[in-house]
Amino acid sequence: MGRLLLALCALGVAASAQQYDVVIANGRAIDPETKLDAIRNVAISGGRIAAISEAPLEGKTEIDAHGLVVTAGFIDLHQHGQTPENYGFKARDGVTTALEMEVGVSPVNPWYAAREGKSLINFGATAGHIPARMQVFHDSGTFLPRDTAVHSPADAGQLAAILTRLREGLDEGALGIGMGIAYVPAATREEIFRVFQLAAARKTTIYVHLRSSGPVEPGGIDALQEVLADAASAGASLHVVHITSTELRQTPAALEMIHSAARHNLDFTTEAYPYTAGMTDLASAIFSEGWQARNGGIDFHDLQWAATGERLTAESFARYRREGGMVAIHSIPEEIVRIAMADPEVMIASDGILDHGKGHPRAAGTYARVLGKYVREEHALSLMDALRKMSYLPAQCLNLSTKGRLQVGSDADIVVFDPGRVTDRATFENPAQYSEGIPYVMVNGVWVVKGGQLQPNVFPGRGLRRGQ
Ligand SMILES: [Zn+2]
């Protein structure tokens, strides 16, 4: 009897003494997997979510999240800008993990090593078919190919060399295979199929920018059919990037093709950003002969030079194309953007890159824009669906069981935002503007945004590798 009392006493003491590292109190906790949407206290210890409770919890430090949403940090599958400048803008937009999945990298290990211990948010990349091909052909481009990798078909030895680089990248922990067929149009149908076979053999996903776009063949639908056929034949998982900028007015048909394949047990997914313009390098193959038709019949004045914000003419197009640099392509109808935003299965991904404050506003504003414009103002989708498209679905795509969820045991990647106020501020003229209404962001248990301010000298971001 005495011993039992003593044991109960000890238990009571232990329970009342439970003190967590951080408590986020009184917030509206939303978990897009379990559909929890209720006022809860969330406790974090050791970089993980340790408790979610209706009862008060005690933390060494606490914030009051009354009136704010507390949910899993956003996972951006498509972020080309992978520098401290970019990570700051991502964090202020609620992104806790930013991944370079489309173009990818090669070689993989040095890319991770350059960021490990120095990054505000989590990062990662695929093994990239584009950079592998650029190396094999000694292309003169830096980020995207400009000459030999664009125009040269691969012979058997060169194809083997490309595949070897991809294999090595996967061995080093790359998160999948990235591919941008439109940037390397000389890559034959067979070369692309061999890459899908490799993805299937390694049980990993291919993230692909399709071979062509727009309504005129070769266009968006036949390009989609190429990769759907390759993926189905090889047995590989497929993720099609930025569906709206590729398919334009054919987006509804393309979504039907992707979704109905998914219903036949084929692992096909897609993503979109909430803007009516894309952006890429004017020197790339995207602007070879026939670019107007491939972009739905646009013309020079629909192109906007990122460095100055000016609209192009035939003369400035020719001059800047020789020089190379980022250009916005105003080609996507608003109603098409809205269809992709409203679709509960289309993930949100930014395709963002900022370079010394220049670029596309999507780098800084994608997530706040979905929450402000499409959820709050236009009611195009529910808040729960939006959060699912921003965190849980990308985590599923990546097989990350401890991310994209607000659950006990999940990594403490958390965003706290004001659903009545969250909004994007970045514009095409001035893209380097932080989103507003996102006062707190945590990465692996460390605040990277607090009181609406980026925290200096914190580097809690980790490199995500496959199989970890
Ligand atoms: Zn792309």
Short mmCIF file of C-alpha atoms and ligand atoms in Angstrom, two decimals:
data_model
loop_
_atom_site.label_atom_id
_atom_site.label_comp_id
_atom_site.label_asym_id
_atom_site.label_seq_id
_atom_site.Cartn_x
_atom_site.Cartn_y
_atom_site.Cartn_z
CA MET A 1 0.00 0.00 0.00
CA GLY A 2 2.72 2.43 1.06
CA ARG A 3 4.79 1.53 -2.00
CA LEU A 4 1.81 2.08 -4.37
CA LEU A 5 1.15 5.54 -2.89
CA LEU A 6 4.78 6.43 -3.29
CA ALA A 7 4.69 5.32 -6.95
CA LEU A 8 1.53 7.36 -7.62
CA CYS A 9 3.12 10.37 -5.95
CA ALA A 10 6.21 10.06 -8.14
CA LEU A 11 3.98 9.86 -11.25
CA GLY A 12 2.10 12.98 -10.18
CA VAL A 13 5.30 14.89 -9.68
CA ALA A 14 6.61 13.77 -13.06
CA ALA A 15 3.40 14.86 -14.83
CA SER A 16 3.26 18.32 -13.28
CA ALA A 17 6.98 18.86 -13.85
CA GLN A 18 6.79 18.09 -17.58
CA GLN A 19 8.31 21.12 -19.19
CA TYR A 20 8.75 21.35 -22.95
CA ASP A 21 11.26 23.42 -24.90
CA VAL A 22 8.58 25.57 -26.54
CA VAL A 23 4.81 25.80 -26.24
CA ILE A 24 2.62 27.41 -28.90
CA ALA A 25 -0.51 28.15 -26.87
CA ASN A 26 -4.17 28.66 -27.83
CA GLY A 27 -3.74 28.46 -31.60
CA ARG A 28 -6.09 27.00 -34.19
CA ALA A 29 -4.20 23.76 -34.84
CA ILE A 30 -4.76 22.28 -38.29
CA ASP A 31 -3.41 18.92 -39.46
CA PRO A 32 -4.22 18.15 -43.09
CA GLU A 33 -3.81 14.38 -42.70
CA THR A 34 -6.10 13.73 -39.71
CA LYS A 35 -8.25 16.84 -40.47
CA LEU A 36 -7.78 18.15 -36.93
CA ASP A 37 -9.01 21.75 -36.87
CA ALA A 38 -9.41 22.89 -33.26
CA ILE A 39 -7.95 25.12 -30.57
CA ARG A 40 -4.94 23.31 -29.14
CA ASN A 41 -1.69 23.85 -27.29
CA VAL A 42 1.31 22.50 -29.18
CA ALA A 43 4.54 21.56 -27.39
CA ILE A 44 7.94 21.08 -28.97
CA SER A 45 10.96 19.34 -27.48
CA GLY A 46 14.17 18.13 -29.10
CA GLY A 47 13.14 19.38 -32.53
CA ARG A 48 9.94 17.34 -32.61
CA ILE A 49 6.31 17.90 -31.75
CA ALA A 50 6.05 16.38 -28.26
CA ALA A 51 2.42 17.07 -27.32
CA ILE A 52 -0.80 18.49 -28.75
CA SER A 53 -3.35 19.10 -26.05
CA GLU A 54 -6.56 20.87 -25.09
CA ALA A 55 -5.15 21.26 -21.57
CA PRO A 56 -2.49 23.91 -20.96
CA LEU A 57 1.13 22.82 -21.44
CA GLU A 58 4.24 24.30 -19.88
CA GLY A 59 7.26 25.37 -21.89
CA LYS A 60 10.60 26.99 -21.18
CA THR A 61 9.39 29.56 -23.68
CA GLU A 62 5.84 30.12 -24.88
CA ILE A 63 4.08 32.12 -27.53
CA ASP A 64 0.39 32.97 -27.56
CA ALA A 65 -1.15 31.97 -30.90
CA HIS A 66 -4.68 33.11 -30.09
CA GLY A 67 -6.47 33.89 -33.37
CA LEU A 68 -3.67 32.34 -35.45
CA VAL A 69 -3.48 29.08 -37.41
CA VAL A 70 -0.77 26.63 -36.32
CA THR A 71 0.09 24.02 -38.93
CA ALA A 72 2.85 22.05 -40.62
CA GLY A 73 5.44 24.16 -42.47
CA PHE A 74 5.05 24.32 -46.23
CA ILE A 75 7.13 22.03 -48.44
CA ASP A 76 8.06 23.62 -51.78
CA LEU A 77 8.88 20.91 -54.31
CA HIS A 78 10.05 23.41 -56.89
CA GLN A 79 12.47 26.07 -55.65
CA HIS A 80 15.43 26.81 -57.88
CA GLY A 81 16.84 29.58 -55.70
CA GLN A 82 18.86 27.74 -53.05
CA THR A 83 20.79 30.59 -51.44
CA PRO A 84 20.52 32.44 -48.10
CA GLU A 85 18.71 35.28 -49.91
CA ASN A 86 16.08 32.88 -51.24
CA TYR A 87 15.74 30.94 -47.97
CA GLY A 88 14.87 34.16 -46.12
CA PHE A 89 12.04 34.92 -48.52
CA LYS A 90 10.82 31.32 -48.36
CA ALA A 91 10.75 31.35 -44.55
CA ARG A 92 8.75 34.60 -44.49
CA ASP A 93 6.26 32.88 -46.85
CA GLY A 94 5.85 29.94 -44.42
CA VAL A 95 8.11 27.49 -46.26
CA THR A 96 10.20 25.24 -43.99
CA THR A 97 11.51 22.91 -46.75
CA ALA A 98 12.56 24.12 -50.23
CA LEU A 99 13.56 21.51 -52.80
CA GLU A 100 15.15 21.75 -56.26
CA MET A 101 13.28 18.85 -57.86
CA GLU A 102 12.79 19.92 -61.51
CA VAL A 103 16.25 20.84 -62.79
CA GLY A 104 17.99 18.99 -59.97
CA VAL A 105 21.75 18.94 -59.41
CA SER A 106 24.80 16.95 -60.48
CA PRO A 107 27.02 16.04 -58.74
CA VAL A 108 24.86 15.70 -55.62
CA ASN A 109 27.21 15.47 -52.60
CA PRO A 110 28.99 18.83 -53.03
CA TRP A 111 25.63 20.58 -53.43
CA TYR A 112 24.42 19.25 -50.06
CA ALA A 113 27.79 19.87 -48.38
CA ALA A 114 27.71 23.54 -49.41
CA ARG A 115 24.44 24.06 -47.49
CA GLU A 116 24.73 21.72 -44.49
CA GLY A 117 24.87 23.67 -41.22
CA LYS A 118 24.47 26.99 -43.06
CA SER A 119 20.78 26.97 -44.00
CA LEU A 120 17.76 28.68 -42.51
CA ILE A 121 15.32 26.05 -43.81
CA ASN A 122 15.46 22.42 -44.94
CA PHE A 123 16.73 21.80 -48.46
CA GLY A 124 17.22 18.99 -50.94
CA ALA A 125 17.43 18.13 -54.62
CA THR A 126 16.99 15.48 -57.24
CA ALA A 127 19.74 14.05 -59.40
CA GLY A 128 19.28 16.22 -62.48
CA HIS A 129 19.13 14.96 -66.05
CA ILE A 130 19.74 18.51 -67.34
CA PRO A 131 22.97 19.14 -65.37
CA ALA A 132 24.18 15.58 -66.09
CA ARG A 133 23.65 16.17 -69.81
CA MET A 134 25.34 19.59 -69.60
CA GLN A 135 28.44 17.96 -68.12
CA VAL A 136 28.57 15.13 -70.63
CA PHE A 137 28.28 17.59 -73.54
CA HIS A 138 30.35 20.42 -71.93
CA ASP A 139 27.54 22.92 -72.39
CA SER A 140 28.44 26.58 -71.80
CA GLY A 141 25.30 27.35 -69.73
CA THR A 142 25.41 27.68 -65.97
CA PHE A 143 21.95 26.88 -64.58
CA LEU A 144 20.16 25.92 -67.82
CA PRO A 145 21.81 24.65 -71.01
CA ARG A 146 22.53 27.02 -73.89
CA ASP A 147 24.26 25.09 -76.67
CA THR A 148 25.77 21.58 -76.91
CA ALA A 149 23.40 19.95 -74.40
CA VAL A 150 20.47 21.53 -76.24
CA HIS A 151 21.41 20.43 -79.76
CA SER A 152 23.30 17.12 -79.42
CA PRO A 153 21.63 13.71 -79.51
CA ALA A 154 23.47 11.28 -77.22
CA ASP A 155 25.28 8.27 -78.69
CA ALA A 156 25.35 5.03 -76.67
CA GLY A 157 28.44 6.07 -74.71
CA GLN A 158 27.09 9.52 -73.90
CA LEU A 159 23.74 8.10 -72.79
CA ALA A 160 25.55 5.63 -70.54
CA ALA A 161 27.56 8.54 -69.07
CA ILE A 162 24.37 10.52 -68.36
CA LEU A 163 22.72 7.52 -66.69
CA THR A 164 25.87 6.86 -64.62
CA ARG A 165 25.75 10.40 -63.25
CA LEU A 166 22.07 10.00 -62.34
CA ARG A 167 22.80 6.66 -60.65
CA GLU A 168 25.63 8.20 -58.63
CA GLY A 169 23.35 11.07 -57.60
CA LEU A 170 20.73 8.61 -56.34
CA ASP A 171 23.44 6.66 -54.47
CA GLU A 172 24.39 9.93 -52.76
CA GLY A 173 20.84 10.42 -51.50
CA ALA A 174 19.21 12.61 -54.14
CA LEU A 175 15.43 12.78 -53.61
CA GLY A 176 14.53 11.49 -57.09
CA ILE A 177 15.33 12.33 -60.70
CA GLY A 178 14.73 15.78 -62.19
CA MET A 179 14.10 16.28 -65.87
CA GLY A 180 13.35 19.26 -68.14
CA ILE A 181 12.91 17.83 -71.60
CA ALA A 182 12.02 21.18 -73.21
CA TYR A 183 15.49 22.48 -72.30
CA VAL A 184 17.25 19.56 -74.02
CA PRO A 185 15.07 18.92 -77.09
CA ALA A 186 17.80 16.79 -78.73
CA ALA A 187 17.26 14.15 -76.03
CA THR A 188 15.49 11.39 -77.96
CA ARG A 189 12.34 9.59 -76.89
CA GLU A 190 14.56 6.59 -76.13
CA GLU A 191 16.92 8.60 -73.92
CA ILE A 192 13.95 9.84 -71.89
CA PHE A 193 12.52 6.30 -71.62
CA ARG A 194 15.89 4.98 -70.34
CA VAL A 195 15.76 7.59 -67.55
CA PHE A 196 12.27 6.39 -66.58
CA GLN A 197 13.58 2.81 -66.47
CA LEU A 198 16.29 3.95 -64.06
CA ALA A 199 13.71 5.68 -61.87
CA ALA A 200 11.60 2.52 -61.80
CA ALA A 201 14.60 0.32 -60.95
CA ARG A 202 15.45 2.67 -58.05
CA LYS A 203 11.77 3.01 -57.02
CA THR A 204 12.01 6.78 -57.15
CA THR A 205 9.94 9.56 -58.71
CA ILE A 206 10.75 11.59 -61.84
CA TYR A 207 9.90 15.31 -61.65
CA VAL A 208 9.51 16.51 -65.19
CA HIS A 209 9.07 19.69 -67.23
CA LEU A 210 7.44 18.35 -70.41
CA ARG A 211 8.99 18.35 -73.89
CA SER A 212 6.62 20.96 -75.32
CA SER A 213 3.72 23.18 -74.32
CA GLY A 214 0.62 24.97 -75.60
CA PRO A 215 -2.27 23.99 -77.86
CA VAL A 216 -0.41 23.49 -81.19
CA GLU A 217 1.30 20.12 -81.68
CA PRO A 218 3.99 19.40 -80.71
CA GLY A 219 2.28 20.83 -77.66
CA GLY A 220 1.29 20.20 -74.09
CA ILE A 221 -1.00 17.19 -74.42
CA ASP A 222 1.23 15.04 -76.64
CA ALA A 223 4.19 15.96 -74.40
CA LEU A 224 2.20 14.77 -71.39
CA GLN A 225 1.35 11.55 -73.21
CA GLU A 226 5.06 10.88 -73.79
CA VAL A 227 5.87 10.82 -70.08
CA LEU A 228 2.61 9.13 -69.02
CA ALA A 229 3.44 6.32 -71.46
CA ASP A 230 7.08 6.09 -70.32
CA ALA A 231 6.10 6.06 -66.65
CA ALA A 232 3.35 3.46 -67.16
CA SER A 233 5.58 1.26 -69.29
CA ALA A 234 8.60 1.47 -67.01
CA GLY A 235 6.53 1.34 -63.80
CA ALA A 236 7.91 4.63 -62.52
CA SER A 237 6.29 7.33 -60.39
CA LEU A 238 5.80 10.61 -62.23
CA HIS A 239 5.34 14.18 -61.05
CA VAL A 240 4.61 16.78 -63.75
CA VAL A 241 5.78 20.27 -62.76
CA HIS A 242 3.92 23.57 -63.28
CA ILE A 243 0.98 22.08 -65.17
CA THR A 244 -0.67 25.44 -65.94
CA SER A 245 2.28 27.09 -67.71
CA THR A 246 2.75 23.98 -69.88
CA GLU A 247 -0.86 23.16 -70.69
CA LEU A 248 -2.41 26.65 -70.62
CA ARG A 249 -6.07 26.29 -71.73
CA GLN A 250 -5.65 22.51 -71.99
CA THR A 251 -4.99 22.29 -68.24
CA PRO A 252 -8.43 20.74 -67.44
CA ALA A 253 -7.84 17.93 -69.96
CA ALA A 254 -4.30 17.37 -68.71
CA LEU A 255 -5.52 17.20 -65.10
CA GLU A 256 -8.10 14.61 -66.12
CA MET A 257 -5.38 12.49 -67.72
CA ILE A 258 -3.17 12.67 -64.63
CA HIS A 259 -5.97 12.10 -62.12
CA SER A 260 -7.57 9.22 -64.00
CA ALA A 261 -4.19 7.48 -64.29
CA ALA A 262 -3.90 7.83 -60.52
CA ARG A 263 -7.24 6.04 -60.17
CA HIS A 264 -5.72 3.08 -62.07
CA ASN A 265 -3.00 2.69 -59.45
CA LEU A 266 -0.42 4.69 -61.39
CA ASP A 267 1.50 7.11 -59.18
CA PHE A 268 1.09 10.34 -61.17
CA THR A 269 0.94 13.78 -59.52
CA THR A 270 1.26 17.44 -60.48
CA GLU A 271 1.70 20.97 -59.12
CA ALA A 272 1.05 24.63 -59.99
CA TYR A 273 1.90 28.13 -58.80
CA PRO A 274 -0.71 30.90 -58.23
CA TYR A 275 0.43 33.30 -60.98
CA THR A 276 -0.53 34.07 -64.58
CA ALA A 277 3.09 34.18 -65.78
CA GLY A 278 6.01 31.78 -65.85
CA MET A 279 9.69 32.68 -65.97
CA THR A 280 12.82 31.18 -67.46
CA ASP A 281 16.13 32.00 -69.16
CA LEU A 282 15.60 33.88 -72.43
CA ALA A 283 18.73 32.18 -73.82
CA SER A 284 17.25 28.69 -73.30
CA ALA A 285 15.60 26.42 -75.87
CA ILE A 286 12.18 27.56 -74.61
CA PHE A 287 12.58 30.58 -76.95
CA SER A 288 13.69 28.74 -80.08
CA GLU A 289 11.66 29.17 -83.31
CA GLY A 290 7.91 28.89 -82.66
CA TRP A 291 7.95 30.02 -79.00
CA GLN A 292 4.87 32.23 -79.50
CA ALA A 293 2.65 29.28 -80.50
CA ARG A 294 4.09 27.05 -77.76
CA ASN A 295 3.00 29.70 -75.27
CA GLY A 296 -0.57 29.95 -76.49
CA GLY A 297 -0.11 32.66 -79.14
CA ILE A 298 1.60 35.36 -77.08
CA ASP A 299 4.01 37.94 -78.52
CA PHE A 300 7.05 40.02 -77.54
CA HIS A 301 5.09 42.43 -75.30
CA ASP A 302 3.96 39.45 -73.18
CA LEU A 303 7.58 38.97 -72.14
CA GLN A 304 8.94 41.02 -69.22
CA TRP A 305 12.69 41.30 -68.65
CA ALA A 306 13.29 40.57 -64.93
CA ALA A 307 16.36 42.78 -64.55
CA THR A 308 14.50 45.98 -65.50
CA GLY A 309 10.78 45.10 -65.55
CA GLU A 310 10.51 46.30 -69.17
CA ARG A 311 8.24 44.63 -71.73
CA LEU A 312 10.13 43.30 -74.77
CA THR A 313 10.06 44.19 -78.47
CA ALA A 314 11.45 42.20 -81.42
CA GLU A 315 14.66 44.22 -81.09
CA SER A 316 15.17 43.88 -77.32
CA PHE A 317 14.17 40.18 -77.53
CA ALA A 318 17.01 39.49 -79.97
CA ARG A 319 19.52 41.50 -77.93
CA TYR A 320 18.63 39.98 -74.55
CA ARG A 321 18.42 36.46 -75.98
CA ARG A 322 22.10 36.68 -76.96
CA GLU A 323 22.91 37.95 -73.46
CA GLY A 324 20.70 35.52 -71.49
CA GLY A 325 18.76 36.25 -68.31
CA MET A 326 15.42 35.70 -66.65
CA VAL A 327 12.23 36.76 -68.42
CA ALA A 328 8.61 36.54 -67.23
CA ILE A 329 6.19 34.96 -69.72
CA HIS A 330 2.66 36.34 -69.29
CA SER A 331 0.79 33.44 -70.87
CA ILE A 332 -1.50 31.71 -68.33
CA PRO A 333 -5.20 32.70 -68.21
CA GLU A 334 -6.44 33.59 -64.70
CA GLU A 335 -9.31 31.10 -64.92
CA ILE A 336 -6.75 28.34 -65.57
CA VAL A 337 -4.72 29.33 -62.50
CA ARG A 338 -7.94 29.25 -60.50
CA ILE A 339 -8.84 25.73 -61.71
CA ALA A 340 -5.43 24.44 -60.59
CA MET A 341 -5.66 26.24 -57.25
CA ALA A 342 -9.14 24.84 -56.58
CA ASP A 343 -8.20 21.25 -57.51
CA PRO A 344 -7.62 19.42 -54.20
CA GLU A 345 -5.00 17.09 -55.73
CA VAL A 346 -2.78 19.71 -57.44
CA MET A 347 0.10 20.55 -55.11
CA ILE A 348 1.33 24.10 -54.61
CA ALA A 349 4.94 24.65 -55.70
CA SER A 350 6.60 27.97 -56.47
CA ASP A 351 9.22 27.42 -59.23
CA GLY A 352 10.91 30.34 -57.50
CA ILE A 353 14.30 31.95 -57.87
CA LEU A 354 15.50 35.37 -56.75
CA ASP A 355 18.92 36.76 -57.62
CA HIS A 356 19.88 39.98 -55.84
CA GLY A 357 16.22 40.89 -55.50
CA LYS A 358 15.38 40.22 -59.17
CA GLY A 359 13.15 37.42 -60.41
CA HIS A 360 9.53 36.29 -60.27
CA PRO A 361 7.26 37.20 -57.34
CA ARG A 362 6.42 33.50 -56.89
CA ALA A 363 9.78 33.03 -55.11
CA ALA A 364 8.60 35.21 -52.23
CA GLY A 365 4.80 35.16 -52.35
CA THR A 366 3.41 31.83 -53.56
CA TYR A 367 2.09 30.42 -50.28
CA ALA A 368 0.70 33.64 -48.81
CA ARG A 369 -0.94 34.36 -52.18
CA VAL A 370 -2.81 31.03 -52.15
CA LEU A 371 -3.97 31.65 -48.56
CA GLY A 372 -4.87 35.31 -49.08
CA LYS A 373 -6.18 35.59 -52.62
CA TYR A 374 -7.54 32.11 -53.40
CA VAL A 375 -8.70 30.92 -49.93
CA ARG A 376 -9.77 34.08 -48.08
CA GLU A 377 -10.77 36.50 -50.83
CA GLU A 378 -12.04 34.28 -53.64
CA HIS A 379 -13.11 31.12 -51.75
CA ALA A 380 -11.65 29.03 -54.57
CA LEU A 381 -10.72 26.31 -52.06
CA SER A 382 -10.99 25.57 -48.35
CA LEU A 383 -8.22 26.38 -45.91
CA MET A 384 -7.87 22.66 -45.08
CA ASP A 385 -7.43 21.75 -48.78
CA ALA A 386 -4.94 24.56 -49.29
CA LEU A 387 -2.78 23.39 -46.38
CA ARG A 388 -3.00 19.80 -47.61
CA LYS A 389 -1.75 20.94 -51.04
CA MET A 390 1.15 22.87 -49.41
CA SER A 391 2.45 20.39 -46.85
CA TYR A 392 0.87 16.94 -46.62
CA LEU A 393 0.69 16.08 -50.34
CA PRO A 394 4.31 17.10 -51.03
CA ALA A 395 5.42 15.06 -47.99
CA GLN A 396 3.51 12.07 -49.38
CA CYS A 397 5.11 12.56 -52.78
CA LEU A 398 8.54 12.45 -51.09
CA ASN A 399 7.68 9.56 -48.73
CA LEU A 400 8.49 11.78 -45.76
CA SER A 401 6.46 10.35 -42.87
CA THR A 402 7.61 12.92 -40.27
CA LYS A 403 6.96 16.06 -42.33
CA GLY A 404 3.86 17.76 -43.69
CA ARG A 405 1.90 16.88 -40.57
CA LEU A 406 1.00 18.58 -37.27
CA GLN A 407 1.15 15.44 -35.16
CA VAL A 408 2.97 14.19 -32.08
CA GLY A 409 6.32 12.78 -33.27
CA SER A 410 6.46 14.93 -36.41
CA ASP A 411 9.48 17.15 -37.07
CA ALA A 412 8.87 20.59 -35.55
CA ASP A 413 8.62 22.39 -38.90
CA ILE A 414 5.72 24.71 -38.05
CA VAL A 415 4.13 27.82 -39.50
CA VAL A 416 1.88 30.17 -37.50
CA PHE A 417 -0.15 32.62 -39.59
CA ASP A 418 -3.11 34.99 -39.35
CA PRO A 419 -5.81 33.65 -41.72
CA GLY A 420 -7.50 37.06 -41.79
CA ARG A 421 -4.38 38.96 -42.76
CA VAL A 422 -1.97 36.63 -44.60
CA THR A 423 -1.09 38.13 -47.99
CA ASP A 424 1.64 38.24 -50.63
CA ARG A 425 3.38 41.54 -51.43
CA ALA A 426 5.87 40.50 -54.11
CA THR A 427 5.12 41.85 -57.61
CA PHE A 428 6.67 41.46 -61.06
CA GLU A 429 8.09 44.97 -60.72
CA ASN A 430 9.40 44.39 -57.18
CA PRO A 431 9.54 40.67 -56.41
CA ALA A 432 11.78 40.94 -53.35
CA GLN A 433 9.00 41.75 -50.86
CA TYR A 434 8.21 39.55 -47.90
CA SER A 435 4.76 38.09 -47.41
CA GLU A 436 2.75 39.44 -44.48
CA GLY A 437 0.59 37.84 -41.79
CA ILE A 438 3.02 34.99 -41.01
CA PRO A 439 4.48 35.98 -37.63
CA TYR A 440 6.14 32.69 -36.62
CA VAL A 441 7.98 29.96 -38.52
CA MET A 442 9.90 27.12 -36.88
CA VAL A 443 12.37 24.71 -38.51
CA ASN A 444 13.44 21.59 -36.59
CA GLY A 445 12.35 23.19 -33.30
CA VAL A 446 14.15 26.52 -33.89
CA TRP A 447 12.36 29.80 -34.63
CA VAL A 448 13.51 31.19 -37.97
CA VAL A 449 10.77 33.84 -38.03
CA LYS A 450 9.59 35.33 -34.74
CA GLY A 451 7.32 38.33 -34.27
CA GLY A 452 7.31 38.65 -38.07
CA GLN A 453 11.10 39.03 -38.20
CA LEU A 454 13.76 36.73 -39.66
CA GLN A 455 16.00 35.51 -36.85
CA PRO A 456 19.72 36.22 -37.37
CA ASN A 457 22.45 33.57 -37.16
CA VAL A 458 20.22 30.51 -36.91
CA PHE A 459 20.82 27.62 -39.31
CA PRO A 460 18.47 24.78 -38.31
CA GLY A 461 17.81 23.65 -41.90
CA ARG A 462 18.87 20.13 -42.78
CA GLY A 463 19.59 18.45 -46.09
CA LEU A 464 16.87 15.93 -46.87
CA ARG A 465 18.21 12.79 -48.46
CA ARG A 466 16.33 9.81 -49.79
CA GLY A 467 16.11 6.85 -47.44
CA GLN A 468 16.79 8.86 -44.32
ZN ZN B 1 10.08 24.31 -65.56
#
